CSV table of C-alpha atoms in Angstrom, one decimal:
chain,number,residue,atom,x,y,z
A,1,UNK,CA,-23.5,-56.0,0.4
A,2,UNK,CA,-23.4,-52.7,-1.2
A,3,UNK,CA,-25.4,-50.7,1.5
A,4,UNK,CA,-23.4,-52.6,3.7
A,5,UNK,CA,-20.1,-51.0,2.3
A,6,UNK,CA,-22.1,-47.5,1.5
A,7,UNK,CA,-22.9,-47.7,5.6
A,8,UNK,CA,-18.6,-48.5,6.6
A,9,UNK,CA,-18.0,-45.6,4.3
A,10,UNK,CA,-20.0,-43.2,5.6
A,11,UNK,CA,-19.3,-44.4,9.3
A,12,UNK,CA,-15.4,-44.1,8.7
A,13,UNK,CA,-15.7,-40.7,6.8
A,14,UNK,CA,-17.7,-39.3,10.0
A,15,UNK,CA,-14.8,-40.8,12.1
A,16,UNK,CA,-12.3,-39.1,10.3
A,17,UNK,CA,-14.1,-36.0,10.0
A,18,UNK,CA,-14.0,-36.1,13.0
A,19,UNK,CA,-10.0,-35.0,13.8
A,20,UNK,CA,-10.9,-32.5,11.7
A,21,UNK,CA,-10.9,-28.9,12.1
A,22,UNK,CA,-14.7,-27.7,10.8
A,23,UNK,CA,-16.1,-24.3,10.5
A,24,UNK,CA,-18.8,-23.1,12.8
A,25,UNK,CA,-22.5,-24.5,10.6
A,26,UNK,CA,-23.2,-20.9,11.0
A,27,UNK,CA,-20.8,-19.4,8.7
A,28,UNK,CA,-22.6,-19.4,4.8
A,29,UNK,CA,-21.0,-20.8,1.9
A,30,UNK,CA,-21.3,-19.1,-2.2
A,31,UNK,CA,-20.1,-20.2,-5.0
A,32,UNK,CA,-19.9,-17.3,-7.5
A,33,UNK,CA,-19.6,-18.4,-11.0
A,34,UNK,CA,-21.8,-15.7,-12.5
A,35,UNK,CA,-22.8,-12.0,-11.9
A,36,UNK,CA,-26.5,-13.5,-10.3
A,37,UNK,CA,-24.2,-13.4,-7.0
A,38,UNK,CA,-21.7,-11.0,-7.8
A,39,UNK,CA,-23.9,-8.3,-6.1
A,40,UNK,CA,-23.9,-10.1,-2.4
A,41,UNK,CA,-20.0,-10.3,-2.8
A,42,UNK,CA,-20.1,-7.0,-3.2
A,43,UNK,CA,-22.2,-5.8,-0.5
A,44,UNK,CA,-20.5,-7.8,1.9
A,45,UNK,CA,-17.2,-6.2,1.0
A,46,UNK,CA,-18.8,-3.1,1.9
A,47,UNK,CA,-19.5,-3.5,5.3
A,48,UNK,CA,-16.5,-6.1,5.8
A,49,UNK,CA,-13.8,-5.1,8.6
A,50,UNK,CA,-11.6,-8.3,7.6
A,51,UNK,CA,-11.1,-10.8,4.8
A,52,UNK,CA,-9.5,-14.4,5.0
A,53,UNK,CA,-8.2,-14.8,1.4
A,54,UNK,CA,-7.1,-17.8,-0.2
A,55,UNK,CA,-6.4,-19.1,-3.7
A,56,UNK,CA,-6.2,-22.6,-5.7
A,57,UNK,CA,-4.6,-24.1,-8.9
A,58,UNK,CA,-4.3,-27.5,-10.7
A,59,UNK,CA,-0.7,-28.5,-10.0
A,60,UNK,CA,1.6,-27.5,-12.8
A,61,UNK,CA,-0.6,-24.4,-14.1
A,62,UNK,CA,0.9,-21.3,-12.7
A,63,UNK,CA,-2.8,-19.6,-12.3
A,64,UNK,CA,-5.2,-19.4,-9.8
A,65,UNK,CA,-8.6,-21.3,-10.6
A,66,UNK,CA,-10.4,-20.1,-7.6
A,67,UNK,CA,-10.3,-17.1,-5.2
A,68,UNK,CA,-11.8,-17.7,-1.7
A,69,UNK,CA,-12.9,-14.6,0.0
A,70,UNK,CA,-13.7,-15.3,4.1
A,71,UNK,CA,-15.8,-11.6,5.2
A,72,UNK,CA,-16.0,-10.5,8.7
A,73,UNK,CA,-18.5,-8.0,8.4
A,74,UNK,CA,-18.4,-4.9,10.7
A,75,UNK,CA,-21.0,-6.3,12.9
A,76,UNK,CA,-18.8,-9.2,13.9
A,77,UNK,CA,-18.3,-13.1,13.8
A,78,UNK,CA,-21.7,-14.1,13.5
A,79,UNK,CA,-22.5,-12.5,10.1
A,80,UNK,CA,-19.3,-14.5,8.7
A,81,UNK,CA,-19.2,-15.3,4.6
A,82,UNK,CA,-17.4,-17.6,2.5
A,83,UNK,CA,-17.2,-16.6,-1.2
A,84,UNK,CA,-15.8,-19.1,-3.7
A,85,UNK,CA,-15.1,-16.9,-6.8
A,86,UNK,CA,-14.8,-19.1,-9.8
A,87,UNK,CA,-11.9,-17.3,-11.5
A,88,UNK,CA,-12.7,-19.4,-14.8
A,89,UNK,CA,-16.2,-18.1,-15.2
A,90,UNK,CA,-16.1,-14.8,-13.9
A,91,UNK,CA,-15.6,-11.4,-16.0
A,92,UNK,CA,-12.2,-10.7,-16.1
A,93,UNK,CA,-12.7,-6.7,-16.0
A,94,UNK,CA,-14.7,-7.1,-13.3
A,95,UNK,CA,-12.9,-9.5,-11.0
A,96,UNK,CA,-10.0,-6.6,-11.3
A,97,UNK,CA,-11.8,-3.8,-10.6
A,98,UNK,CA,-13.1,-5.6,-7.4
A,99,UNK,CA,-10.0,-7.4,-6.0
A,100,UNK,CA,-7.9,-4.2,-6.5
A,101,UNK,CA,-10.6,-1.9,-4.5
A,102,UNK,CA,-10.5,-4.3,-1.3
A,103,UNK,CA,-6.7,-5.1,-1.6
A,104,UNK,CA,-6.2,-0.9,-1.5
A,105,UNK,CA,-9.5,-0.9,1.1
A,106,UNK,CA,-7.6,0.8,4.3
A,107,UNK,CA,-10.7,0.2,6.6
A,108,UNK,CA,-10.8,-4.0,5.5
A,109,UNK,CA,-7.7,-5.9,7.4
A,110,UNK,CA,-6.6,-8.6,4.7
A,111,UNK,CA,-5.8,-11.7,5.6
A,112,UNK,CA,-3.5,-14.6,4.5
A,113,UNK,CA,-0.9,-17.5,4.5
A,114,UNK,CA,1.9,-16.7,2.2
A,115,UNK,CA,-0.9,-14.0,0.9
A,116,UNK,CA,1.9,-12.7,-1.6
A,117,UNK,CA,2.6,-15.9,-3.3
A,118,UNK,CA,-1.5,-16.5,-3.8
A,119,UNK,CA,-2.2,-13.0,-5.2
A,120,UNK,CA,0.6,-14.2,-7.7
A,121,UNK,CA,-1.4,-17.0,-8.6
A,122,UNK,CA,-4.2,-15.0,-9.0
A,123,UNK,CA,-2.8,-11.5,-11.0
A,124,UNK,CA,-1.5,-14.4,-13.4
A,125,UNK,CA,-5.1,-16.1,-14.1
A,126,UNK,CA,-6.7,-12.6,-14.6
A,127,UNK,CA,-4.8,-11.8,-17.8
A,128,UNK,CA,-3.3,-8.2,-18.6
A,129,UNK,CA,-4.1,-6.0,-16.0
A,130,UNK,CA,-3.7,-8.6,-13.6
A,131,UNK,CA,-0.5,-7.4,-11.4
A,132,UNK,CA,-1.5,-3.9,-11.4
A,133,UNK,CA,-4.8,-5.2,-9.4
A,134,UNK,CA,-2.7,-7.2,-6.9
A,135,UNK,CA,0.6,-5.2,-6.7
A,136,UNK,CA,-0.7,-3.6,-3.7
A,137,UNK,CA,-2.0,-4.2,-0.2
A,138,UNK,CA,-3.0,-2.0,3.0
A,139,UNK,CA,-3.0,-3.1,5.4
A,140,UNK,CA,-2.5,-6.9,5.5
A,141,UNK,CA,-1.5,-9.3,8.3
A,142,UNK,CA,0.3,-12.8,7.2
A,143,UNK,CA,-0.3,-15.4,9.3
A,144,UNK,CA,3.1,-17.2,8.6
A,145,UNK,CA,5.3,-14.0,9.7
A,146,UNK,CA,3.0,-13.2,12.2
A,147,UNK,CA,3.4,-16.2,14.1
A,148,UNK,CA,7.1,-15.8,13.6
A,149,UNK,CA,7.6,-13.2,15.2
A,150,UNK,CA,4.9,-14.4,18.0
A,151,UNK,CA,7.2,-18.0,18.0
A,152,UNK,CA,10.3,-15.6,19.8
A,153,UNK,CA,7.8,-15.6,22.9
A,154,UNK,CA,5.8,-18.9,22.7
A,155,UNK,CA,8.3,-21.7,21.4
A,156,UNK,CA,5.4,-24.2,20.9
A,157,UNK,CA,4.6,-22.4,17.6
A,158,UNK,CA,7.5,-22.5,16.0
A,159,UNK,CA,7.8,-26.1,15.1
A,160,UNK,CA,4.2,-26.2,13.7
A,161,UNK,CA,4.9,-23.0,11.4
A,162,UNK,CA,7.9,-24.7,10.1
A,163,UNK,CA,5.6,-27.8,8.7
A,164,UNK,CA,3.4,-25.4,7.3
A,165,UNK,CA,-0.6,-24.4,7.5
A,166,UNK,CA,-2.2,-27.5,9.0
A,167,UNK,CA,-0.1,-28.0,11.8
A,168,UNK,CA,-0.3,-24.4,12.8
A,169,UNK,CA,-4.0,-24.6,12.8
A,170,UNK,CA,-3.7,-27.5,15.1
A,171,UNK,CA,-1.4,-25.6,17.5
A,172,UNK,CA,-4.2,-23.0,17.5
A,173,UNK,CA,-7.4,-24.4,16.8
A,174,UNK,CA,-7.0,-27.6,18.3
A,175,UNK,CA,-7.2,-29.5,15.2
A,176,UNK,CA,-5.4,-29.7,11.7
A,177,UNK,CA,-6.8,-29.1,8.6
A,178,UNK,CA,-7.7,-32.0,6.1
A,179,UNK,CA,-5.4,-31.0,3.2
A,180,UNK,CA,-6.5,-34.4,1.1
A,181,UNK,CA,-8.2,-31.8,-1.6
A,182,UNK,CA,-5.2,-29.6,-1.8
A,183,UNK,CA,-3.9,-30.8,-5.1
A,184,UNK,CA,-7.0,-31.9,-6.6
A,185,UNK,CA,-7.8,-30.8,-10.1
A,186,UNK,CA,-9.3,-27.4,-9.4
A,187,UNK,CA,-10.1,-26.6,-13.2
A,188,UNK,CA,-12.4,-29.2,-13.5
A,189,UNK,CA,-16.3,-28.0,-13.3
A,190,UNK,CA,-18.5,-28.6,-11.4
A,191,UNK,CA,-16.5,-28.8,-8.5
A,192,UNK,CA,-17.0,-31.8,-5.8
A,193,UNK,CA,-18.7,-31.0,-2.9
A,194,UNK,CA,-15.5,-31.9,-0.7
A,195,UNK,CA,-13.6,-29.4,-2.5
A,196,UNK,CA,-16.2,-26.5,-2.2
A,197,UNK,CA,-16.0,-27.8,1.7
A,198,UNK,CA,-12.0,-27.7,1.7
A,199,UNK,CA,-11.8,-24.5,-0.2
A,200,UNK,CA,-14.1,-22.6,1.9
A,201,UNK,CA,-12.8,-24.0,5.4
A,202,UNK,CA,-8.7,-23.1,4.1
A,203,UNK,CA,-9.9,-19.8,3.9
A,204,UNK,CA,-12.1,-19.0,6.9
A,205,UNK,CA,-9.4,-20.7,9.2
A,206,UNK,CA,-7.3,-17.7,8.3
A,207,UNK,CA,-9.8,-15.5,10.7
A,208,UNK,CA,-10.1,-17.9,13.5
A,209,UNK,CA,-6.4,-18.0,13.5
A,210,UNK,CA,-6.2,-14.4,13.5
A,211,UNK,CA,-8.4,-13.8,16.5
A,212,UNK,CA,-6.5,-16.6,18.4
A,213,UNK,CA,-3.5,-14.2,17.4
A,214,UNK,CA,-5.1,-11.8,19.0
A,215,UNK,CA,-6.3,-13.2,22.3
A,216,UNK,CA,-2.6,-14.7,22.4
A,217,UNK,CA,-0.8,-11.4,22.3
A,218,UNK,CA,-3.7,-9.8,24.9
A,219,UNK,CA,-3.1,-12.4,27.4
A,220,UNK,CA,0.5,-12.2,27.4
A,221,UNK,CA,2.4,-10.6,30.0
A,222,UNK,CA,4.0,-7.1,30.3
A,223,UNK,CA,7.1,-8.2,29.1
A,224,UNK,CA,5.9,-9.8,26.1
A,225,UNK,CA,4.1,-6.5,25.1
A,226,UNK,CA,6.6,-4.8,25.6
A,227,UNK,CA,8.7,-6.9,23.5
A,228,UNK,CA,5.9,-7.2,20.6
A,229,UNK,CA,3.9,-4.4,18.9
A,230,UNK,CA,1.2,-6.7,17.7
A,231,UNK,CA,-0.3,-3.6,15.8
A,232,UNK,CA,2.3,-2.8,13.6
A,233,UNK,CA,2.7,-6.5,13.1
A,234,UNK,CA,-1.0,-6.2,11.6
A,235,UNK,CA,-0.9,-3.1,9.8
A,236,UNK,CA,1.8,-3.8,7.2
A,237,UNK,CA,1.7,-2.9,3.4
A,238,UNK,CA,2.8,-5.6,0.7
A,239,UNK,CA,4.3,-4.9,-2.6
A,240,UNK,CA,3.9,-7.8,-5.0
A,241,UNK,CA,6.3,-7.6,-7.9
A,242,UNK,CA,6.3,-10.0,-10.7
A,243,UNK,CA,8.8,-13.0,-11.0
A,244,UNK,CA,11.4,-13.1,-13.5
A,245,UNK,CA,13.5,-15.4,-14.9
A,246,UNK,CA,17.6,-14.1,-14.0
A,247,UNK,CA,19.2,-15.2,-17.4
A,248,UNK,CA,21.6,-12.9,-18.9
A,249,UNK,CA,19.0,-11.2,-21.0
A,250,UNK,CA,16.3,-10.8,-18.8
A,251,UNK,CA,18.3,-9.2,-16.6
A,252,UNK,CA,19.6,-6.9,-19.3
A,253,UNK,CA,15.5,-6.0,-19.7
A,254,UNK,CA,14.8,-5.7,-16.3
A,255,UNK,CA,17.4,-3.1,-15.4
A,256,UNK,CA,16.2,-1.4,-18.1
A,257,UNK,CA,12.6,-1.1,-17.2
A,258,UNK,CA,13.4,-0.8,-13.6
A,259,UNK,CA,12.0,2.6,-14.1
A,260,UNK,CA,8.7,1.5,-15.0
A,261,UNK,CA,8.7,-1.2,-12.1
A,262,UNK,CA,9.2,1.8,-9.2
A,263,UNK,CA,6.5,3.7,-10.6
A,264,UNK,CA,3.9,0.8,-11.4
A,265,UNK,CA,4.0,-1.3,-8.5
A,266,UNK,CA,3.1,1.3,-6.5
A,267,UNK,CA,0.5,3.8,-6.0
A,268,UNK,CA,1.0,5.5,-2.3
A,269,UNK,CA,-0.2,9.1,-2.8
A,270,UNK,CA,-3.1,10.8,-3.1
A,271,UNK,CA,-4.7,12.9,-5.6
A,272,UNK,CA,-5.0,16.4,-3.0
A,273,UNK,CA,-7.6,18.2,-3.7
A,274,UNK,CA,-5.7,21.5,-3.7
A,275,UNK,CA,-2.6,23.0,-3.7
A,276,UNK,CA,-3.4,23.7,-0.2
A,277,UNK,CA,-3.9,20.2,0.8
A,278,UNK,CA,-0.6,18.5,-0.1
A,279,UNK,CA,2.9,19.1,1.5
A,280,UNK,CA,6.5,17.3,0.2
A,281,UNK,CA,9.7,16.4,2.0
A,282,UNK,CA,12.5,16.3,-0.2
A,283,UNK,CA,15.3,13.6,0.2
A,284,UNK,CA,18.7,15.0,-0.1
A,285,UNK,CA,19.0,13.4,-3.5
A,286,UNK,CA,16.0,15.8,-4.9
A,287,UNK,CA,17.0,18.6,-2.2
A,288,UNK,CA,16.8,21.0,-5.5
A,289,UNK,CA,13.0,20.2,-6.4
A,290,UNK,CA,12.0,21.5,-2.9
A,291,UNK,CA,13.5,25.3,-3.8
A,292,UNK,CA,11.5,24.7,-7.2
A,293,UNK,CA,8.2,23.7,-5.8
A,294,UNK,CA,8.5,26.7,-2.7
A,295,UNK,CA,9.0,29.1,-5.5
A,296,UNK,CA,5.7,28.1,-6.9
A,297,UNK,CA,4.3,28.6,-3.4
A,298,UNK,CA,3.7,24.8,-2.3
A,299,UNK,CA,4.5,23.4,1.0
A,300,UNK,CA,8.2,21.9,0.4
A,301,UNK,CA,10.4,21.1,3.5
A,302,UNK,CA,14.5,19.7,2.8
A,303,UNK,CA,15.6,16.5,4.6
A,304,UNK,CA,19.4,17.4,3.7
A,305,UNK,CA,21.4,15.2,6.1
A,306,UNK,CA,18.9,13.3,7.0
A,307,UNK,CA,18.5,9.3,6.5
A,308,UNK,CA,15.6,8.0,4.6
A,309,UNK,CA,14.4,6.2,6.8
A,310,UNK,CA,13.9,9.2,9.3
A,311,UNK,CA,12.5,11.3,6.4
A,312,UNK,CA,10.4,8.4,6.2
A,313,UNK,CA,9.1,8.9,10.1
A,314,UNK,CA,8.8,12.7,9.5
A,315,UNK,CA,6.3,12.1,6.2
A,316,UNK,CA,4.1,10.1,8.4
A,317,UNK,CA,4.5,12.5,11.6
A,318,UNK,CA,3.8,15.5,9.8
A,319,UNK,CA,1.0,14.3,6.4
A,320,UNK,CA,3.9,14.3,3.8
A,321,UNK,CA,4.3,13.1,0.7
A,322,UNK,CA,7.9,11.6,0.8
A,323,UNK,CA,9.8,12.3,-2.8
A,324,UNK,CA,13.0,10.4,-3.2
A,325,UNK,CA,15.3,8.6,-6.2
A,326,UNK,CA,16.0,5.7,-3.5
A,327,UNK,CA,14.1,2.6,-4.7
A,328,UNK,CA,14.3,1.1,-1.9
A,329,UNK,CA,12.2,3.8,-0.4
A,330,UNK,CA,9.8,4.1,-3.5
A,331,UNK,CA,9.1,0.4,-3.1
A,332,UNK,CA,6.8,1.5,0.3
A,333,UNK,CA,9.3,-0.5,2.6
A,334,UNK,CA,9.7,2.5,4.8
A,335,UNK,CA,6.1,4.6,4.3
A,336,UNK,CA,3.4,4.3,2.0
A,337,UNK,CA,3.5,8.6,1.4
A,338,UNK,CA,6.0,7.9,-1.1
A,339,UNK,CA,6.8,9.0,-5.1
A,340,UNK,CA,9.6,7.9,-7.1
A,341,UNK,CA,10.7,10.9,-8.8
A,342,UNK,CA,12.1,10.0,-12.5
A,343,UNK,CA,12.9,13.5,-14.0
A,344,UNK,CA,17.3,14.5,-13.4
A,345,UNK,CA,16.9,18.3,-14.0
A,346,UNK,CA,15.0,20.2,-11.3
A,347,UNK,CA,13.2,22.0,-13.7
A,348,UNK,CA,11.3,18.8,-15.2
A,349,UNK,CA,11.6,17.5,-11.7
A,350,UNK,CA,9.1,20.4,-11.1
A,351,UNK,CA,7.2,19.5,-14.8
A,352,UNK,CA,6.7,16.2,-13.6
A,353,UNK,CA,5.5,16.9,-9.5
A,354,UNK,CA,2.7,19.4,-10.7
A,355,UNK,CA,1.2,17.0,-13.6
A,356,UNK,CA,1.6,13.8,-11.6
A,357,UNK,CA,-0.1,15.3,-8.5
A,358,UNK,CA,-2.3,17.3,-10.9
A,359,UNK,CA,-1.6,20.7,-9.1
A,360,UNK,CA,-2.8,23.6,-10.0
A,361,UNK,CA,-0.5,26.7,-8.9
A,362,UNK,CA,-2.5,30.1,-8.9
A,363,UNK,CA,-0.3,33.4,-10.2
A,364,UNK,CA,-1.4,34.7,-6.4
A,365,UNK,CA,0.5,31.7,-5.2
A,366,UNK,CA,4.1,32.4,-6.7
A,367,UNK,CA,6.8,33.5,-4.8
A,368,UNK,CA,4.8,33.0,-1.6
A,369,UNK,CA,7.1,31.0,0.1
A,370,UNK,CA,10.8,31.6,1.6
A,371,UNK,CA,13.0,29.5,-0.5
A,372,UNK,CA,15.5,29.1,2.2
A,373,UNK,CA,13.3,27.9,5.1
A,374,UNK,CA,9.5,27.0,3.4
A,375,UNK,CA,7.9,29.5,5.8
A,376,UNK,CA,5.1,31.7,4.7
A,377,UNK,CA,6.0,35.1,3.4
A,378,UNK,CA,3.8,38.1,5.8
A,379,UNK,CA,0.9,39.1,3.3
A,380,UNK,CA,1.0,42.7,4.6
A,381,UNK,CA,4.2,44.1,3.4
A,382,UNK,CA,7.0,46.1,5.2
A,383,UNK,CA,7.8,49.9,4.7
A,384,UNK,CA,11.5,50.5,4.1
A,385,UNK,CA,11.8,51.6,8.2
A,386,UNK,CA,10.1,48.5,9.6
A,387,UNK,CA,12.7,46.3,7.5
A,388,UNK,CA,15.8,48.1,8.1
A,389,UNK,CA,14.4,46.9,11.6
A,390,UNK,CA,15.1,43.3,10.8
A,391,UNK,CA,18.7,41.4,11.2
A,392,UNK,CA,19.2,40.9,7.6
A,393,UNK,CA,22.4,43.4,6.5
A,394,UNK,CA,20.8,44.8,2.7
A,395,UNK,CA,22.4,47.9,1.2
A,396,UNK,CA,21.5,51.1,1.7
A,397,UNK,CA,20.0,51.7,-1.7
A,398,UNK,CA,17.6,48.8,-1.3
A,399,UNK,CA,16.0,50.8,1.2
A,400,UNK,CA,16.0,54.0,-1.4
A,401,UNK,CA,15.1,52.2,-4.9
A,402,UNK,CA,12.0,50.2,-3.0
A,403,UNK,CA,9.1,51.0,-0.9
A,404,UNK,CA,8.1,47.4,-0.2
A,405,UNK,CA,9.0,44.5,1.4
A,406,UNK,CA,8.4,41.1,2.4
A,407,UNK,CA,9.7,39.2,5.2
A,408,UNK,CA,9.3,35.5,6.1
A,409,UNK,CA,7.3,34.4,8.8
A,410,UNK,CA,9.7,31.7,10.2
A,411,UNK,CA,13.0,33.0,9.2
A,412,UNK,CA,12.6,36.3,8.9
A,413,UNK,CA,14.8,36.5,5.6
A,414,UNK,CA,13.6,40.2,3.5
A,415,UNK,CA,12.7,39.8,-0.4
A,416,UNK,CA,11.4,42.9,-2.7
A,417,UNK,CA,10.3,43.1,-5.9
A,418,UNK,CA,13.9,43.7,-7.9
A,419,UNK,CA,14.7,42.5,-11.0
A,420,UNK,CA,15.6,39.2,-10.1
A,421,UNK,CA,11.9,38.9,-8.5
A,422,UNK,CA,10.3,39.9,-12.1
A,423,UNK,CA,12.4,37.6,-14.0
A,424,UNK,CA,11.3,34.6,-11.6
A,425,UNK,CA,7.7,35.4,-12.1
A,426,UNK,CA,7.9,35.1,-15.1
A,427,UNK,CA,10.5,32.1,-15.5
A,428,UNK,CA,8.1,30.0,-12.6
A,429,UNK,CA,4.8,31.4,-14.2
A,430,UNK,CA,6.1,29.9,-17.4
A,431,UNK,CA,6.6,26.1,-16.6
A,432,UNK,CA,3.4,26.3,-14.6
A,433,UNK,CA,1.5,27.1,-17.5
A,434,UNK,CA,3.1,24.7,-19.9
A,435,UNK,CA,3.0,21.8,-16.7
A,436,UNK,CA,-0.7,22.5,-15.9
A,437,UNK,CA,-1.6,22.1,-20.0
């Protein structure tokens, strides 16, 4: 009787496997509960072009339990991986240090549903450190908004997205997912083998979907592609800020460390490797700090009148590093070659740009620059005939008292080496000194 039951089961689970969407048998499956397999993860991240991630919790605990990892590696679909990362067994230090290098990976396309509400789940199970691993993502592609947007052109997928993750594979795929395991205790050890299964299939279905994406917005026609950039659909960054709770007093607190927020959430510049390598815009708000940093011979150009989102486009055009005191902006809605600048005074504005960005401003470099325009002072100077020559009306006795001049290469504005140059070299060579200490 009992083999006879054991036989039904086993016939009715096939069945119902069955309606089932399944991975390919090809695609491998690692659980990684100690550093023994950390080293494959690793590797595999390496040479990955995308990654299908997924997290789960035990209902009620607020922290992720596992981390699923789904690598497409660089040589395409039939090297794919599944990693199960057991978040309660793994190094914490560790597990930050890697999830934060392929979140900020710009050559890895990440890959989610609702990605920002699992990395939540997941900077809260690593402890402190935890958001500042998660808080930011280049470039991503969600397949909830994705499909949105996609639904304006195919209304067959909008009803699916709607009831959420299962139906939408169905639409795609063919078949839904079995979400039986989804809230099965997922702190218990060891885990059952139909949870390992369900884990690893909720996050490789995030790549099939993807490339269904994919062949969808190819095959469309003309009009369609014109109406959807599916590139910049895929190429998005995602700021993940922590929740808080909107009583009286927390809001109080989080006004007040607003400041802290801006600056911690995101990390969009790079560390140049020279002075010569990094060039600003200014918004209008900080239009003083780009006078400052041309006196001390850096690349600065003014976006007075401008919008920020245009100053935004010009950043990205032209290499810039965007600097602003618009939040908004600082957040990385608008471009990711962004800084929040904190300091009110230009001269700490200054302080605070050359320590930051770790500049270091040569004497040679001083006064290089034309503070009106940003272009490049000649380096051979002018004799007093040659600059009388030029349309700028000077005095007479500028002509007698120097012998001189300089004259800008895009303006053609005329400095010399008066008294007000002296006490500027020495004013600008000043805060260098004490910003570079």
């Amino acid at each position: 009787m009992d083999g006879t039951i054991r036989e039904a089961c086993a016939l009715w689970e096939k069945e119902t496997d069955e309606g089932w969407w399944k991975m390919p048998e090809s695609v491998s499956v690692e659980m990684v509960d100690d550093e023994t397999g950390w080293s494959d993860v690793e590797n595999a991240l390496e040479g990955a072009s995308a990654c299908g991630m997924d997290a789960e919790w035990k209902p009620g605990t607020g922290e992720a339990a596992l981390l699923q990892l789904a690598i497409r590696s660089q040589e395409g679909a039939a090297h794919d991986r599944v990693f199960l990362l057991d978040l309660l067994a793994l190094p914490t230090d560790k597990m930050q240090e890697t999830i934060k290098k392929l979140l900020t990976n710009k050559h890895v396309l990440k890959i989610g549903f609702d990605l920002e509400g699992d990395l939540r789940m997941v900077a809260s199970s690593l402890g402190q450190g935890g958001w500042s691993c998660v808080s930011f993502v280049e470039p991503y592609m969600d397949i909830r908004k994705t499909t949105a947007r996609l639904a304006k052109y195919q209304p067959n997928l909008a009803e699916p997205l709607l009831a959420g993750l299962s139906p939408l594979v169905e639409v795609l795929l063919g078949k839904p997912l079995d979400k039986t395991q989804q809230c099965s205790d997922w702190r218990a050890r060891p885990l059952h083998h139909m949870q390992v299964e369900y884990a690893a299939t909720d996050a490789y279905c995030l790549l099939a979907m993807a490339d269904e994406l994919c062949l969808r917005c190819e095959s469309a026609d003309s009009s369609i592609e014109t109406a959807i950039d599916f590139r910049s659909t895929l190429y998005k960054v995602l700021v993940v800020n922590p929740r808080r709770k909107h009583t009286r007093r927390g809001r109080r607190k989080e006004k007040k460390e607003r400041k802290e927020e801006v600056n911690t959430t995101v990390v969009p510049w790079r560390i140049p490797a020279s002075i010569e390598d990094v060039k600003f815009l200014c918004a209008e708000m900080v239009e003083g700090l780009a006078r400052q940093l041309r006196l001390c011979g850096i690349d600065a150009e003014s976006g007075h009148g401008k919008s920020i989102y245009t100053l935004a486009q010009k950043a990205e055009a032209e290499g810039r590093v965007l600097l602003t005191q618009d939040r908004t902006a600082a957040s990385g809605r608008y471009t990711r070659s962004v800084y929040y600048v904190f300091s009110q005074r230009k001269q700490e504005q200054l302080q605070e740009i050359l320590q930051q960005f770790e500049l270091m401003v040569p004497e040679a470099r001083l006064l290089s620059r034309c503070v009106h325009c940003n272009g490049r002072l000649h380096e051979n100077p002018l004799t007093p005939s040659e600059a009388e020559q030029l349309p700028q009306d000077l005095p007479p006795k500028v002509f007698e008292d120097h012998q001189e001049f300089w004259c800008c290469e895009r303006c053609s504005h005329v400095y010399w080496e008066g008294s007000a140059y002296r006490r500027a070299f020495a004013q600008f060579s000043g805060q260098v000194q004490r910003a570079c200490m």
